[in-house]
Coordinates of N, CA and C in Angstrom, one line a residue:
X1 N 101.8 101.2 79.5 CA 102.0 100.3 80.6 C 103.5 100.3 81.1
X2 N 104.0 100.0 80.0 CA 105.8 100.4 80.3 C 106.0 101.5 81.4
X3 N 106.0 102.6 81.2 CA 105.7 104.0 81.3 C 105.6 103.9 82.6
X4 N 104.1 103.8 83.4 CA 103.4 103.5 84.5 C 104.2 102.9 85.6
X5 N 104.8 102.0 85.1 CA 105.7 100.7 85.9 C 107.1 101.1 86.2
X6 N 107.9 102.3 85.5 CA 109.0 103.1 85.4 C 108.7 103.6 86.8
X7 N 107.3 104.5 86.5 CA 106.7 105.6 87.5 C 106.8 105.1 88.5
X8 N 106.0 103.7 88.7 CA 105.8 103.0 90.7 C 106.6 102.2 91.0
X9 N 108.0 101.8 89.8 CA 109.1 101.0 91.1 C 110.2 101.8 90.7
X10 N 110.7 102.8 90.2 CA 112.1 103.3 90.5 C 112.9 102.5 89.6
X11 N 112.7 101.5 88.7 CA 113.4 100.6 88.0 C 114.2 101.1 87.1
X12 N 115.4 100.8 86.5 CA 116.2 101.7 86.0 C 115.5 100.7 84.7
X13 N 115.8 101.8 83.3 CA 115.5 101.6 82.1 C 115.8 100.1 81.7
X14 N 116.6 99.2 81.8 CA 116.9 98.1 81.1 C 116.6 96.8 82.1
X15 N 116.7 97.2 83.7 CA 115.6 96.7 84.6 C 114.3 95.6 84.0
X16 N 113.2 96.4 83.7 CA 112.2 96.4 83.0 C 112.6 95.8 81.6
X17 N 112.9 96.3 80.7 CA 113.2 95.9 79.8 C 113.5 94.4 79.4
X18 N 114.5 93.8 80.4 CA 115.3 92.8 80.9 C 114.4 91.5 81.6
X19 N 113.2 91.9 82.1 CA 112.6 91.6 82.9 C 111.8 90.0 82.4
X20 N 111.7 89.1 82.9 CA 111.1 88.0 82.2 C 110.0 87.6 83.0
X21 N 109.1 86.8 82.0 CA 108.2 86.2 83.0 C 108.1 85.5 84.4
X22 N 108.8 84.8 84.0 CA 109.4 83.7 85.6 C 110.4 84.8 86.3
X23 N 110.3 86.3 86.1 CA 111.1 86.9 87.0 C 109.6 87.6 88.2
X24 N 108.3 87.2 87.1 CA 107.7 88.0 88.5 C 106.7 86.9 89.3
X25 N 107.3 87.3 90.8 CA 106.7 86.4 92.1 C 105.0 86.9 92.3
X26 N 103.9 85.7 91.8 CA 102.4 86.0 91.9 C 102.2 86.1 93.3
X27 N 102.7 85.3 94.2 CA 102.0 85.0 95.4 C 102.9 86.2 96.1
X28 N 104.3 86.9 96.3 CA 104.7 87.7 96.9 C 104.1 89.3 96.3
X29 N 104.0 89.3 95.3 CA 103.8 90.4 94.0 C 105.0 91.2 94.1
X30 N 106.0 90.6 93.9 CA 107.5 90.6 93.3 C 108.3 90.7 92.4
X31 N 108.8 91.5 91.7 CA 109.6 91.3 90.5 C 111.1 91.0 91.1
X32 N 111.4 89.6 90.4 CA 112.9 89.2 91.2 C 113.5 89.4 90.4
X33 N 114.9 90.3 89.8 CA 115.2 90.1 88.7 C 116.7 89.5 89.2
X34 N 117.5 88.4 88.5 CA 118.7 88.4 88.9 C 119.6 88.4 87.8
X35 N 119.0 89.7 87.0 CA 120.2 89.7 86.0 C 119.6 91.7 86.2
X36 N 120.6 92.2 87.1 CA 120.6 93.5 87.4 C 121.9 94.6 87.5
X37 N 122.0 96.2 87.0 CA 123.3 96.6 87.0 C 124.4 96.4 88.1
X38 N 123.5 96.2 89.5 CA 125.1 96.0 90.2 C 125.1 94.7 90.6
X39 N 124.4 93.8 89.9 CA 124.9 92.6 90.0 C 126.5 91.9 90.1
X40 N 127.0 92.6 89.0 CA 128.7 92.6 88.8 C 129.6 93.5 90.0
X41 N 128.8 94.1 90.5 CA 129.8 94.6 92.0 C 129.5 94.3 92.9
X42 N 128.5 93.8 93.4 CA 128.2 92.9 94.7 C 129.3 91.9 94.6
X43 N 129.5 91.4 96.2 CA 130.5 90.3 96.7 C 129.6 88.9 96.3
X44 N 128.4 88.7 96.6 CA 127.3 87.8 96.2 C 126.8 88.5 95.7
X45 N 126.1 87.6 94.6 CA 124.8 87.6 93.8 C 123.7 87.7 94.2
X46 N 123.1 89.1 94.7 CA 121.7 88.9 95.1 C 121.1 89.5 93.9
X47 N 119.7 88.6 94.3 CA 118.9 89.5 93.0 C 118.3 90.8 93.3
X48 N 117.6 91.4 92.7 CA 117.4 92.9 93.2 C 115.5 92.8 92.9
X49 N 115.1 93.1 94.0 CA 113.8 92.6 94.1 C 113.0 93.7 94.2
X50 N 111.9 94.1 93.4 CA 111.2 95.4 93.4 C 109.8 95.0 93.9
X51 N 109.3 95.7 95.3 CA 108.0 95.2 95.8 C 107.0 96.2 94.6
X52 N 106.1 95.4 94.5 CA 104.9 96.0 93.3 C 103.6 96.6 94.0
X53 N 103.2 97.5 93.2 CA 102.1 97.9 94.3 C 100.6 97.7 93.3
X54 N 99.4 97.6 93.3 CA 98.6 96.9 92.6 C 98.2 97.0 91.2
X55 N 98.6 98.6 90.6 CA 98.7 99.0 89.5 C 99.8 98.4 88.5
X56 N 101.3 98.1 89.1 CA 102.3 97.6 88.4 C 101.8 96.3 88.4
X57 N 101.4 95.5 89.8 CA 101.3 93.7 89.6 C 100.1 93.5 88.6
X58 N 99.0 94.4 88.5 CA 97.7 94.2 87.5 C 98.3 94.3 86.1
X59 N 99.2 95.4 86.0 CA 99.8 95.3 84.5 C 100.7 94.5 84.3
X60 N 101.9 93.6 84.7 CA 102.9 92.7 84.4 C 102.0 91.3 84.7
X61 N 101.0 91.4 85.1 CA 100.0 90.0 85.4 C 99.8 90.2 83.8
X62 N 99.2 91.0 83.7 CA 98.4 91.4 82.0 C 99.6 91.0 80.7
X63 N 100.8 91.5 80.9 CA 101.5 91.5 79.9 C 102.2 90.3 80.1
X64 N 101.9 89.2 81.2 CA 103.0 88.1 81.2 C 101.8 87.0 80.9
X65 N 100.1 87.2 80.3 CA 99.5 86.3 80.5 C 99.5 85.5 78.9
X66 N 99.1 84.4 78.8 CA 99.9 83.6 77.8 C 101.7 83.5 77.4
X67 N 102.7 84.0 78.3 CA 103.3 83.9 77.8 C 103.9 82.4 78.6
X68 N 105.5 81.9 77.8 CA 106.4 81.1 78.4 C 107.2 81.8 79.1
X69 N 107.7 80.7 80.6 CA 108.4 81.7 81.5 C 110.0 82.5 80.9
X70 N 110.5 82.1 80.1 CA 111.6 82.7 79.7 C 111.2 83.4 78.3
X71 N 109.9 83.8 78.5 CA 109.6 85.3 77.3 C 110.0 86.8 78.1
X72 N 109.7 87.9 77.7 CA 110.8 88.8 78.1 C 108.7 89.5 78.2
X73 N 108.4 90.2 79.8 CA 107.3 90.9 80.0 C 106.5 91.6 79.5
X74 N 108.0 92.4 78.8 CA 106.9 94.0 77.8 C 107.9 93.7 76.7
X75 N 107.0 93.3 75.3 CA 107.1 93.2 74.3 C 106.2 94.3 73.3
X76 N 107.0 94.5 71.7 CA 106.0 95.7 71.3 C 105.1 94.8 70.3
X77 N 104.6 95.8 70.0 CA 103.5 95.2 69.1 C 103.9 94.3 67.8
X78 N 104.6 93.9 67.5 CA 105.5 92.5 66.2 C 105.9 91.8 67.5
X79 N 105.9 91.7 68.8 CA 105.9 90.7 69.4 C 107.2 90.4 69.9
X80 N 108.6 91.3 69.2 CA 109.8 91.3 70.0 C 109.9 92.1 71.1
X81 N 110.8 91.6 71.8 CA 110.9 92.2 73.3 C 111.2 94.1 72.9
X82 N 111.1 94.7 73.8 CA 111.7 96.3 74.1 C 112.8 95.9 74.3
X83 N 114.0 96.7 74.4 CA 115.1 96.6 74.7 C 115.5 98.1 75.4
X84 N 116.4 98.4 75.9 CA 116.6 99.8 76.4 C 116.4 100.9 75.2
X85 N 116.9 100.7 73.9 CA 117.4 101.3 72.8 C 115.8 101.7 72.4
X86 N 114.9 100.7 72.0 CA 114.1 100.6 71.4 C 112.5 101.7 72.4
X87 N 113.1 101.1 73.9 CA 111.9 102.0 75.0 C 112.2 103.8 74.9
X88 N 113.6 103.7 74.9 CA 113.8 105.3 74.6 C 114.1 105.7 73.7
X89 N 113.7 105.1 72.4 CA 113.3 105.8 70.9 C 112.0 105.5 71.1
X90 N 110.9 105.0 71.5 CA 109.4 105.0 71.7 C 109.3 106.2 72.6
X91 N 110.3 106.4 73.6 CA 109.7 107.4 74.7 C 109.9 108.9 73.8
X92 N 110.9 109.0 73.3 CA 111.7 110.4 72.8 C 110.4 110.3 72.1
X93 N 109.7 109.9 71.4 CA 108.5 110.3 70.1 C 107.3 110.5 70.9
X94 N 107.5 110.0 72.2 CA 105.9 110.4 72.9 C 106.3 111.5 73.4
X95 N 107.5 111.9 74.2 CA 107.7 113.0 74.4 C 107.4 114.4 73.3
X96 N 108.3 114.3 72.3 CA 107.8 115.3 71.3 C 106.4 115.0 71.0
X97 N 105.5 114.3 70.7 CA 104.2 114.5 70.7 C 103.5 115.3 71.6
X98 N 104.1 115.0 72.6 CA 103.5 115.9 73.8 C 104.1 117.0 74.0
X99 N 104.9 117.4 73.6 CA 105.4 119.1 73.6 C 106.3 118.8 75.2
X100 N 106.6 118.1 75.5 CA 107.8 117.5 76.9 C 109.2 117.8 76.5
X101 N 109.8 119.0 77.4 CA 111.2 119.1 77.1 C 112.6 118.1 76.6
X102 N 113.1 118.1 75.9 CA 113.9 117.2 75.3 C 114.7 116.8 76.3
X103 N 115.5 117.0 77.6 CA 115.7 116.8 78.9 C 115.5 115.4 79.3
X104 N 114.0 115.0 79.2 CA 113.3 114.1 79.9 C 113.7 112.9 79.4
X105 N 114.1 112.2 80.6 CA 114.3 110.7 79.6 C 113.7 109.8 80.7
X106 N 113.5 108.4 80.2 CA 112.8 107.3 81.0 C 113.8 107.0 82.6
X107 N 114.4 107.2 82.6 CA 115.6 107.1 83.4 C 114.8 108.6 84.3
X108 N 114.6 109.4 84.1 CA 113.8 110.8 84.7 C 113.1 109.8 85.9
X109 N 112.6 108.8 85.4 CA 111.0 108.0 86.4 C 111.6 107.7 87.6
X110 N 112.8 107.1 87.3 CA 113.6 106.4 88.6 C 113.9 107.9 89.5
X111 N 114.7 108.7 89.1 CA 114.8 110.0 90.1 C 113.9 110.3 90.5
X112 N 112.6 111.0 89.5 CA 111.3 111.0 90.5 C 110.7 110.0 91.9
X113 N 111.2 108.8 91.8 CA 110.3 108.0 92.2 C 111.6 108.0 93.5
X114 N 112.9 108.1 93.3 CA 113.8 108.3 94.6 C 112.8 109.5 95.2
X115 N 113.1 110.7 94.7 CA 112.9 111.2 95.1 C 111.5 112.0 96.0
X116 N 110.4 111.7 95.4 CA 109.8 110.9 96.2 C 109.4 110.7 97.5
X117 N 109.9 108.8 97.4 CA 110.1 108.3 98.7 C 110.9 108.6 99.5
X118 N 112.3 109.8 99.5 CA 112.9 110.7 100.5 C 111.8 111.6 100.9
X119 N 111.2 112.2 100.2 CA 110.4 113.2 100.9 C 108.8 112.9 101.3
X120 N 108.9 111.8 101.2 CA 107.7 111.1 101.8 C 107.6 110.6 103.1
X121 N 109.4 110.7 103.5 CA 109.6 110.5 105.0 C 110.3 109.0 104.8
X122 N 110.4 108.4 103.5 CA 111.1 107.2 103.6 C 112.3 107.1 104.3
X123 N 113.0 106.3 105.0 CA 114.4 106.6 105.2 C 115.4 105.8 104.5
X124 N 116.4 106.1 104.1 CA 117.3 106.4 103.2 C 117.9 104.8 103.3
X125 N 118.1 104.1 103.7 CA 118.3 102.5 104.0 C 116.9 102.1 103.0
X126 N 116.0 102.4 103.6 CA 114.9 101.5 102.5 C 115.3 102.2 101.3
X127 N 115.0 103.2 100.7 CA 114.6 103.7 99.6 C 116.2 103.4 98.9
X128 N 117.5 103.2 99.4 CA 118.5 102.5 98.8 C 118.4 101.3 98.6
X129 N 117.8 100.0 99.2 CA 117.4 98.7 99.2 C 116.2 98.7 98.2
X130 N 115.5 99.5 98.5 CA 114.4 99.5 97.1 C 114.6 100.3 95.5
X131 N 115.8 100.5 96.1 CA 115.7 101.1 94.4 C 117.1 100.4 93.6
X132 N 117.5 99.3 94.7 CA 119.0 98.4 94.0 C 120.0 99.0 93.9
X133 N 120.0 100.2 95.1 CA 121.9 100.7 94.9 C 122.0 101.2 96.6
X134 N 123.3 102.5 96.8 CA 123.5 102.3 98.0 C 123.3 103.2 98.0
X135 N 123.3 103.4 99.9 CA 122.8 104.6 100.8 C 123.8 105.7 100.7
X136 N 125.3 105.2 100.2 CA 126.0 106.3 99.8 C 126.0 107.0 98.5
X137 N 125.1 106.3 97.6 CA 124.6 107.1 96.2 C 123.5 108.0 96.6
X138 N 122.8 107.0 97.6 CA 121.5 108.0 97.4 C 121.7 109.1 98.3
X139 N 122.3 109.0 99.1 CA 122.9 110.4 100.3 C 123.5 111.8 99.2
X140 N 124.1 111.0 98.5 CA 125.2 111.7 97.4 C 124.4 112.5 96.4
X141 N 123.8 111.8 95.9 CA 122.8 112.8 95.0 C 121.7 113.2 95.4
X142 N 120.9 112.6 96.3 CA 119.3 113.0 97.2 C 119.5 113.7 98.2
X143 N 120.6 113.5 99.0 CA 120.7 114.0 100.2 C 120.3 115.4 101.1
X144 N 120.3 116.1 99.9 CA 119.4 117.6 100.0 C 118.0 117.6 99.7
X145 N 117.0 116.8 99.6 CA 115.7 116.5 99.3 C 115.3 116.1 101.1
X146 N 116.1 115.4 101.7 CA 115.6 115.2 103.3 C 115.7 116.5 104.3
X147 N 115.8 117.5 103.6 CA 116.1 119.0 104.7 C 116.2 118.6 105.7
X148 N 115.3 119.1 106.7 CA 115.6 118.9 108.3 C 115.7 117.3 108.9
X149 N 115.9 116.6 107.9 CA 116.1 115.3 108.8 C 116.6 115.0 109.6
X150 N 117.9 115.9 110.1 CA 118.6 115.7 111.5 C 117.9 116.6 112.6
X151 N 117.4 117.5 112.4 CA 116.9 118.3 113.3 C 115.5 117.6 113.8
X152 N 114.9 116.8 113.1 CA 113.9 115.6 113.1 C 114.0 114.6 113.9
X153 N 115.6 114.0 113.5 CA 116.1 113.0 114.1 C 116.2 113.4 116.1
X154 N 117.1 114.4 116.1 CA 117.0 115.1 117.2 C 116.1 115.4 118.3
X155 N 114.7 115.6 117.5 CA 113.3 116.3 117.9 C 112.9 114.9 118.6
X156 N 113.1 113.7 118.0 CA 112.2 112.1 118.2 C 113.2 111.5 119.6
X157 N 114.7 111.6 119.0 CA 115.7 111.0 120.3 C 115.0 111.8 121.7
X158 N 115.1 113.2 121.8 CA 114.3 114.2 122.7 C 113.3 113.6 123.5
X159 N 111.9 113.6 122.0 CA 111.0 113.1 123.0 C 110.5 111.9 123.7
X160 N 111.7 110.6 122.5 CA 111.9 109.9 123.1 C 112.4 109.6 124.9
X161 N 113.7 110.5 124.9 CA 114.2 110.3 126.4 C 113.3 111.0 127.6
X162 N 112.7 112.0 127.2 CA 111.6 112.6 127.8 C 110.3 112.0 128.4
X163 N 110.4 110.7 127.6 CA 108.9 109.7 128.3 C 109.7 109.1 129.1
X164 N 110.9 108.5 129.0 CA 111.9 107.6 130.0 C 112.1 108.1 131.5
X165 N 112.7 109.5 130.8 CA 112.7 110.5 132.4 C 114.1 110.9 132.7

């Protein structure tokens, strides 16, 4: 479940981990978290809000059901929370089970899932707002995954002024 939920919000490892009950919105299907890493370098405190899509809200519905709102989402089986330490010594042993390069770490999910939403045609303002950091990180390390984007950009302005006249 953990795993899954890495995959469809881009969430960084302790994100999730961190995550409490009363952090997820039923009626928006929201995870609001406001204890996040750039929480401490924003000018304000926003929280960093990850929209869910029906697989992640069906599983954090599932793992938050009996609990109190200040229990922690994904807990292991003795019933204590995951912690970052503890999700990627669980992950490193599923990896070696599975014969998965030693490389791969949970933190891998988030880059896939940037990357991704750049080549899915997202643009670079959302997919920095959805994944809690900035358009100058994601330019900075993604920024070659959007190839022809300016030549795109160009193509649209075109046929835009072309219906105008």
């Amino acid at each position: 479940d953990v795993l899954r939920c890495y995959y469809h919000t881009g969430a960084r490892t302790s994100e999730l981990t961190d995550a409490l009950v009363k952090d997820l919105q039923v009626r928006t299907k929201k995870l609001v978290l406001k204890k996040h890493k750039r929480l401490h370098t924003l000018t304000m405190a926003v929280p960093r809000v990850i929209t869910l899509n029906e697989e992640v809200f069906a599983i954090l519905t599932r793992c938050c059901d009996g609990k109190q709102p200040d229990d922690a989402i994904f807990t292991q089986n003795n019933g204590s929370p995951w912690n970052k330490d503890s999700v990627d010594e669980r992950f490193r042993k599923v990896r070696e089970l599975a014969g998965v390069r030693e490389h791969i770490t949970i933190y891998d999910f988030r880059h896939l899932w940037i990357s991704e939403a750049l080549m899915a045609g997202v643009d670079v303002f959302t997919v920095a707002k959805m994944a809690g950091t900035s358009v100058l990180m994601i330019e900075k390390t993604y920024g070659h995954l959007r190839g022809t984007h300016l030549e795109e950009a160009q193509q649209c302005l075109d046929r835009d002024r072309q219906k105008v006249g």
